[in-house]
Structures are given as structure tokens and as C-alpha cells.
mmCIF file of C-alpha atoms in Angstrom:
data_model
loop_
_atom_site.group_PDB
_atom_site.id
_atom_site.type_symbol
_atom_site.label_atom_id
_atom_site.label_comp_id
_atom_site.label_asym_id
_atom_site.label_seq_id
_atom_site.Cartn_x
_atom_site.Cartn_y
_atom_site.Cartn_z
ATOM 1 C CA UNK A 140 99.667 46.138 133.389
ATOM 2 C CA UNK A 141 99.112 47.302 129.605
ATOM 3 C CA UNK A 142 101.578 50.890 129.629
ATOM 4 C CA UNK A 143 98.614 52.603 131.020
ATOM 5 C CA UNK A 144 96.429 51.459 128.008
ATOM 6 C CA UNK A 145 92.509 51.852 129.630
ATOM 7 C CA UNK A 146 90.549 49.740 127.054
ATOM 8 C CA UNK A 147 86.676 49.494 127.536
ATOM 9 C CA UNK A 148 85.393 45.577 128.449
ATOM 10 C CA UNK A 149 84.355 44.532 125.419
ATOM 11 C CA UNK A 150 87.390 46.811 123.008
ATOM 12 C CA UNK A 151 89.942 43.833 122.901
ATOM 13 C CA UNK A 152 91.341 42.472 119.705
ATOM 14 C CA UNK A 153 90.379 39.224 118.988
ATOM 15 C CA UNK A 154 91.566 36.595 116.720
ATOM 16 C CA UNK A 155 88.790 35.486 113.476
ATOM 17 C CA UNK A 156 87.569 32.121 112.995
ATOM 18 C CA UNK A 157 90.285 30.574 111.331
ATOM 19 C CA UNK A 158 92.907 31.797 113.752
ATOM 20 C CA UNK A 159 94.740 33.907 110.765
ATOM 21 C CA UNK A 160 95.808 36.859 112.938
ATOM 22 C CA UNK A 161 94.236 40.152 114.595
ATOM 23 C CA UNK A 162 90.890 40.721 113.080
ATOM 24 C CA UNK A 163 89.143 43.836 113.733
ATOM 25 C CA UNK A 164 88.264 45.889 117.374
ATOM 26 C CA UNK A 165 84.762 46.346 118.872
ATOM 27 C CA UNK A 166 83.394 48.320 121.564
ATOM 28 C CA UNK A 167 81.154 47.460 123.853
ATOM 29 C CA UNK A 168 77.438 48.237 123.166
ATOM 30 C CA UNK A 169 78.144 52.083 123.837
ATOM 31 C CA UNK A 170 80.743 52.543 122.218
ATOM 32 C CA UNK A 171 81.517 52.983 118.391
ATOM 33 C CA UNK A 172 83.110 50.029 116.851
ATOM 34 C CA UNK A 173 86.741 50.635 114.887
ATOM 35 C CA UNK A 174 88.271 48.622 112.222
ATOM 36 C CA UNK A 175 91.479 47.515 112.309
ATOM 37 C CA UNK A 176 94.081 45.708 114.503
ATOM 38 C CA UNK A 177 94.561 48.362 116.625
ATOM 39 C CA UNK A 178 92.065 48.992 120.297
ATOM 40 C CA UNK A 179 89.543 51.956 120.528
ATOM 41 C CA UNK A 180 88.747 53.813 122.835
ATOM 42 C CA UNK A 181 85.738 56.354 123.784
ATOM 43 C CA UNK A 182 86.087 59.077 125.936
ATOM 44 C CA UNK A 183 82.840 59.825 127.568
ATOM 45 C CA UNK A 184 83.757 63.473 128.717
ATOM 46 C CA UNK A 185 83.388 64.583 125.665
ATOM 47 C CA UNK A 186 81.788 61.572 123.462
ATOM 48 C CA UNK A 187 84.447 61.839 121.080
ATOM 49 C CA UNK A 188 85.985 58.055 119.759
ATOM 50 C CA UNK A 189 89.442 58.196 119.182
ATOM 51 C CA UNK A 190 91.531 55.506 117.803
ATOM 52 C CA UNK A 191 94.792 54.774 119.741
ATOM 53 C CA UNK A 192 97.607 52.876 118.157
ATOM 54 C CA UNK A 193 98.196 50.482 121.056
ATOM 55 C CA UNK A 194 101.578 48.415 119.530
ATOM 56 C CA UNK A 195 102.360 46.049 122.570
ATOM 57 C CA UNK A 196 98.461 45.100 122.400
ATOM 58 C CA UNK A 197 98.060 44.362 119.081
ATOM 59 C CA UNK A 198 101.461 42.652 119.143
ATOM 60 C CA UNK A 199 100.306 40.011 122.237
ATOM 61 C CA UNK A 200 97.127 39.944 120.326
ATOM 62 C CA UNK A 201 98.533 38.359 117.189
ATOM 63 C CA UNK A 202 101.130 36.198 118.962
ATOM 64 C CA UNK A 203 98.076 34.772 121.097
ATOM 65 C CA UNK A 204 96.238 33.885 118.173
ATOM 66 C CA UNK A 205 99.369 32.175 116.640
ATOM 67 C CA UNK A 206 100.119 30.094 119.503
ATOM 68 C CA UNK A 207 96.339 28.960 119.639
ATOM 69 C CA UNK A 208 96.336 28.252 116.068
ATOM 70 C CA UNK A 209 99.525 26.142 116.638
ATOM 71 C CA UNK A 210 97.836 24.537 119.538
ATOM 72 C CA UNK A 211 95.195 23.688 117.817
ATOM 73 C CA UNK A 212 96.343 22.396 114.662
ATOM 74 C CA UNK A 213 99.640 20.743 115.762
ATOM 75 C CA UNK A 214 99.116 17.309 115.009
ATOM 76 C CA UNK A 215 101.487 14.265 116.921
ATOM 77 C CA UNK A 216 104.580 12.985 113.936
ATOM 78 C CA UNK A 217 103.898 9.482 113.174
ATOM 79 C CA UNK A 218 106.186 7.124 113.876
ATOM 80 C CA UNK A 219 106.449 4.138 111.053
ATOM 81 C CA UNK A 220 106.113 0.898 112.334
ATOM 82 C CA UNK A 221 108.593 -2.198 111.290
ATOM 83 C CA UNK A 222 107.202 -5.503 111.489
ATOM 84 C CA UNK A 223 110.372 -8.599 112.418
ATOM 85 C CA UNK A 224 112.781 -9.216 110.070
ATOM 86 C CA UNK A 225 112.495 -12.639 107.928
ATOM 87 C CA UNK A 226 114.102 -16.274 108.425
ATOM 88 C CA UNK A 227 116.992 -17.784 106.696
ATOM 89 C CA UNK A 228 116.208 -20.862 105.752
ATOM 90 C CA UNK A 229 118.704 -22.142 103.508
ATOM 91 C CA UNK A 230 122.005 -21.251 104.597
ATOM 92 C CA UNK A 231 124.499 -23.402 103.052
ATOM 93 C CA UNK A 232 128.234 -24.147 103.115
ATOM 94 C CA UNK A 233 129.540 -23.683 98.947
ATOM 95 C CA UNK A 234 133.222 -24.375 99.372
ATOM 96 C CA UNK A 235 136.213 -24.244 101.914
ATOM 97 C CA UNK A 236 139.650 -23.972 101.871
ATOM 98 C CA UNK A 237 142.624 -25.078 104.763
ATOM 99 C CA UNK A 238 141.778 -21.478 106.507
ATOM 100 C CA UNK A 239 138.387 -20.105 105.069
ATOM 101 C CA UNK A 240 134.525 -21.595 103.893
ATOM 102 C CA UNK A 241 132.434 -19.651 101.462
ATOM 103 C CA UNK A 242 128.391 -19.724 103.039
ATOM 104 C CA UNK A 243 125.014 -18.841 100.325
ATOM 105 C CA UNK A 244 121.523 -18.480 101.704
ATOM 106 C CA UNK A 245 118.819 -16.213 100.328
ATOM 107 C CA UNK A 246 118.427 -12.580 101.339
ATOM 108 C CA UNK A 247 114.944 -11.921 103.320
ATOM 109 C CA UNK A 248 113.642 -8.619 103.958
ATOM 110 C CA UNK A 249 113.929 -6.355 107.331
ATOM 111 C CA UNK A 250 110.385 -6.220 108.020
ATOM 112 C CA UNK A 251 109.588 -3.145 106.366
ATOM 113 C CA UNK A 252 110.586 -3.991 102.638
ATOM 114 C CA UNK A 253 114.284 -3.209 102.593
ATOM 115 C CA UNK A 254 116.838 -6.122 102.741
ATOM 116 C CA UNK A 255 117.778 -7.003 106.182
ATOM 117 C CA UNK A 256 121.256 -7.018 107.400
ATOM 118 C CA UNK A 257 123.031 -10.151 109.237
ATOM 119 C CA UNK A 258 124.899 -11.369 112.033
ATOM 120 C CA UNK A 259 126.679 -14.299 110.950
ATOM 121 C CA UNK A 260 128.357 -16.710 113.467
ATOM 122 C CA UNK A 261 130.564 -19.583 113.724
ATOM 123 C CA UNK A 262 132.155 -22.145 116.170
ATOM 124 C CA UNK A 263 133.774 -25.863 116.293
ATOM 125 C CA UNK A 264 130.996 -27.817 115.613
ATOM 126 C CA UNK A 265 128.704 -28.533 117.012
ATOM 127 C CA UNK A 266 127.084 -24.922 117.050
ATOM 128 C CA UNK A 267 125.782 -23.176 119.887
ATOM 129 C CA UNK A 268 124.279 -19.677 119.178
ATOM 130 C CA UNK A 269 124.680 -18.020 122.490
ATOM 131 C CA UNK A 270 128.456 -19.215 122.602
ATOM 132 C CA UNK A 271 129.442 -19.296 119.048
ATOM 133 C CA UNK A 272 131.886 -15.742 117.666
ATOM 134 C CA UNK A 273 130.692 -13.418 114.993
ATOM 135 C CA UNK A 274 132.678 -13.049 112.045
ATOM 136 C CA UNK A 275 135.439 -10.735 111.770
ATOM 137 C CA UNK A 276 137.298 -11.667 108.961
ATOM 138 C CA UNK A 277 136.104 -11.889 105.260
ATOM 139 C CA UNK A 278 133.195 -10.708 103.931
ATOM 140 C CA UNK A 279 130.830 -12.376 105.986
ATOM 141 C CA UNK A 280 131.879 -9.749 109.004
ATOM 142 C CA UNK A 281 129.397 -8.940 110.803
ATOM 143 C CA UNK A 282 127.234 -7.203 110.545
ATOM 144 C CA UNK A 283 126.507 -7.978 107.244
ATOM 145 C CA UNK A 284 124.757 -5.771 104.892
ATOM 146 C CA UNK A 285 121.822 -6.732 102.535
ATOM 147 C CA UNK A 286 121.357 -6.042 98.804
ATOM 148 C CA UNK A 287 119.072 -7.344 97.634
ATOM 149 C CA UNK A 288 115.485 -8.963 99.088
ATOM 150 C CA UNK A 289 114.798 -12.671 97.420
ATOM 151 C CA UNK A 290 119.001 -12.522 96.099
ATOM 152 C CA UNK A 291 120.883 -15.821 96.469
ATOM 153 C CA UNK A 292 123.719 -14.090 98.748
ATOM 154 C CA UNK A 293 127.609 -15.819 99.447
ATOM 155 C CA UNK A 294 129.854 -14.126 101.086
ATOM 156 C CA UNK A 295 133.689 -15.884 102.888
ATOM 157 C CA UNK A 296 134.289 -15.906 106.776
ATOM 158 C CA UNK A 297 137.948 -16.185 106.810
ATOM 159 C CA UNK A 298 140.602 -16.752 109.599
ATOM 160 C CA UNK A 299 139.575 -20.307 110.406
ATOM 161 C CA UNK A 300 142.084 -23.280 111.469
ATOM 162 C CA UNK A 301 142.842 -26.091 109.004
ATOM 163 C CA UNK A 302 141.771 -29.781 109.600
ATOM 164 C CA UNK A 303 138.568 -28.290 111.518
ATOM 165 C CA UNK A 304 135.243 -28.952 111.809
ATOM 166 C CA UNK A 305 132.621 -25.886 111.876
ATOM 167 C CA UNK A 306 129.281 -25.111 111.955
ATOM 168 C CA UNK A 307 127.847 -21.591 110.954
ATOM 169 C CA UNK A 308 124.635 -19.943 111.413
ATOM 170 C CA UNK A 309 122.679 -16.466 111.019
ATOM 171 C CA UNK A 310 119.922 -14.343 111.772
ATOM 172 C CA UNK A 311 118.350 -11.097 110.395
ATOM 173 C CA UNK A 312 117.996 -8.113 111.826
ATOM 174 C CA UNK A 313 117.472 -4.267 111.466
ATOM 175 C CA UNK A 314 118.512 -1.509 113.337
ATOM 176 C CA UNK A 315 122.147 -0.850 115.256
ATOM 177 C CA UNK A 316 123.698 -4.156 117.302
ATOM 178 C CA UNK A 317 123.676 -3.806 120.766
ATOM 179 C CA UNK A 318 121.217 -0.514 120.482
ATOM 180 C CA UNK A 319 118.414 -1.137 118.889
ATOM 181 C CA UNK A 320 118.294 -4.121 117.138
ATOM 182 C CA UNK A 321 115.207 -6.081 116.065
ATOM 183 C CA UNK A 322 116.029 -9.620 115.000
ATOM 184 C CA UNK A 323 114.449 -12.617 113.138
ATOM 185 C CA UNK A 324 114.359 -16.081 114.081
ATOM 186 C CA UNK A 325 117.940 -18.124 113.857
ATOM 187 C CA UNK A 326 118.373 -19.743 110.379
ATOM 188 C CA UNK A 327 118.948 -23.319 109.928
ATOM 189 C CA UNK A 328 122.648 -24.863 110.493
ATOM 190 C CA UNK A 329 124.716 -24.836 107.807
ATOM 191 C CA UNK A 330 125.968 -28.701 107.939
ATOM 192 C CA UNK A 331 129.086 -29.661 109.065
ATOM 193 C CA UNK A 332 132.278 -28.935 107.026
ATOM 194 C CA UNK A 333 135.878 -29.592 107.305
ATOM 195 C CA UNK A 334 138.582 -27.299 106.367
ATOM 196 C CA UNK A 335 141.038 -28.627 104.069
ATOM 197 C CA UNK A 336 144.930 -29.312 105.016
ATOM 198 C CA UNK A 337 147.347 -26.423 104.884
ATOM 199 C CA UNK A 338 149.061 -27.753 102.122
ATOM 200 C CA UNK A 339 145.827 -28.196 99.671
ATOM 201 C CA UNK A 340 144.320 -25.187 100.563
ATOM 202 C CA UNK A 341 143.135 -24.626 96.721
ATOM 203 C CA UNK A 342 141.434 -27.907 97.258
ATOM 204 C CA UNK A 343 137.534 -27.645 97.977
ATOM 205 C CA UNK A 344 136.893 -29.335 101.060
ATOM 206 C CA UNK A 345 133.924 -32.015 101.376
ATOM 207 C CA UNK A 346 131.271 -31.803 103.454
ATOM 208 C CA UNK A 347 131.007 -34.953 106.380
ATOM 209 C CA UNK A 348 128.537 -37.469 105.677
#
């Protein structure tokens, strides 16, 4: 019910072409036709067309026409699509000490351009990825961050036992660990290296032959 508002079939606002608003009000064939947002309205008793402000009409009028415009033009947000992040290939042990080794590879991208980060693991040798620990000590902690696509990247895993044998290994990966995470294949082994006695700890260690 329209507060008692009797508009002629025909004397409706109506929105224009291009959605922008109210446009203007016509009668129906009978009737004269008004300009305007407001309805007319024609009183036959005495053939005499009278405009009448109707507020609440023109106001559902133009909020119609917005909501079909938004309808309308509304278009779905696209969501950018990440391809797999890239494969070490070259991970590599540079030096050790009695209770840390120092690993380089070569940074590879995330799938979508940026660098990729990295979660770097180790265990006695020899390796196994699904039982070997991710760093936690040094700045080979996972997860590690990228810099730099195509870099030659070293970073230290610390906290390891002297007069031991490890193996080490990566993979890439973008988004959050244990949310989201997308990940490249598994590098390649870094070969097996020793860590040096306690009491030459300044001494690089030697990789086994």
C-alpha cells in the first residue's frame, strides 16, 4: 500500500535506458504526461491534471533503478591464478663447523614471478623427507624467505651435533605452511657432510667421498 497514493496504470516512474536514476512520469493514453521525477495524476471529475509530489514513490523508484543497475553491471572479482613454485636443483653443502653447515642453491620463483620461500630440512644421513626436522636454528629456519629470483642464496642451519653425518634438502613453496601452501618438487640432496670435532670447530669440515 502506497500512503493512499492512487496513480493511473501507466503514471509510474520509470528508470531511462542507462539505469541513471528516475527519468520522467507518463500517463496513460488519457491522461496528460508530466515531467519530472515525481507521479501525476488526473482527476476525471473535473479534467483538471495535477501534479502530486509523491516522496516515498519517487524514493523506491530511484533505489529500484540503482539496485538494477548494480545487478546488472556487477561484474564477478577475478581471482589471479599462481602456477607451482620452481625446483631446486643445486643445493649444496659450502662449509661446516663441529655444530653448524652453511647450504647455497639458487633462488627459483613462486610461480607467479616473485621469489619463492623455503622449507629447508635436515636429518642423520641418509635423508628421508617425510621424517627428516625443519630448521629451527640459524638462518636457514624455516620457512625461509626469498630475495631474489635466479640469486645464488646460503644461508646456516645451526644446532647440529659434532662428529655427524647429515643430509639436507628443500623445496619451494608459496603461501602459509600448514594453510595454504602450494609447493614445488623436492630439490636434489645436498651430499653427505660431516661436522667437524668440538675442538676444531673453526675448521671447515670435508665432504665424504
Amino acid at each position: 500500500m502506497l500512503l493512499g497514493h492512487n496513480i493511473p496504470a501507466g503514471a509510474l516512474g520509470y528508470c531511462d535506458a542507462s539505469h541513471h536514476g528516475a527519468a520522467h512520469v507518463r500517463a496513460d493514453a488519457k491522461h496528460t504526461t508530466c515531467d519530472g521525477p515525481a507521479p501525476c495524476e488526473r482527476r476525471p471529475e473535473d479534467g483538471v491534471t495535477r501534479r502530486r509530489v509523491g516522496v516515498l514513490l519517487a524514493g523506491l523508484a530511484a533505489l529500484t533503478c540503482q539496485l538494477d543497475q548494480s545487478e546488472s553491471t556487477d561484474v564477478p572479482p577475478t581471482v589471479a591464478s599462481t602456477g607451482t613454485p620452481g625446483d631446486v636443483t643445486d643445493l649444496a653443502v659450502a662449509a661446516a663447523t663441529a655444530n653448524s653447515v652453511t647450504l647455497s642453491f639458487t633462488e627459483v620463483d613462486d610461480g607467479a614471478g616473485q621469489p619463492a620461500s623455503y622449507d629447508v630440512r635436515y636429518a642423520v644421513a641418509p635423508i628421508s623427507w617425510g621424517s627428516a626436522h625443519s630448521v629451527t636454528q640459524g638462518s636457514c629456519a624455516t620457512p625461509l624467505r626469498g630475495t631474489s629470483v635466479g640469486a645464488r642464496r646460503t644461508c646456516t642451519v645451526l644446532g647440529l651435533a659434532p662428529m655427524t653425518t647429515y643430509q639436507f634438502q628443500l623445496v619451494a613453496f608459496h603461501g602459509t605452511l600448514n594453510q595454504d601452501a602450494v609447493f614445488g618438487g623436492l630439490s636434489n640432496v645436498a651430499p653427505r657432510w660431516r661436522t667437524a670435532r668440538a675442538e676444531a670447530a673453526a675448521r671447515p669440515a670435508r665432504p665424504l667421498s
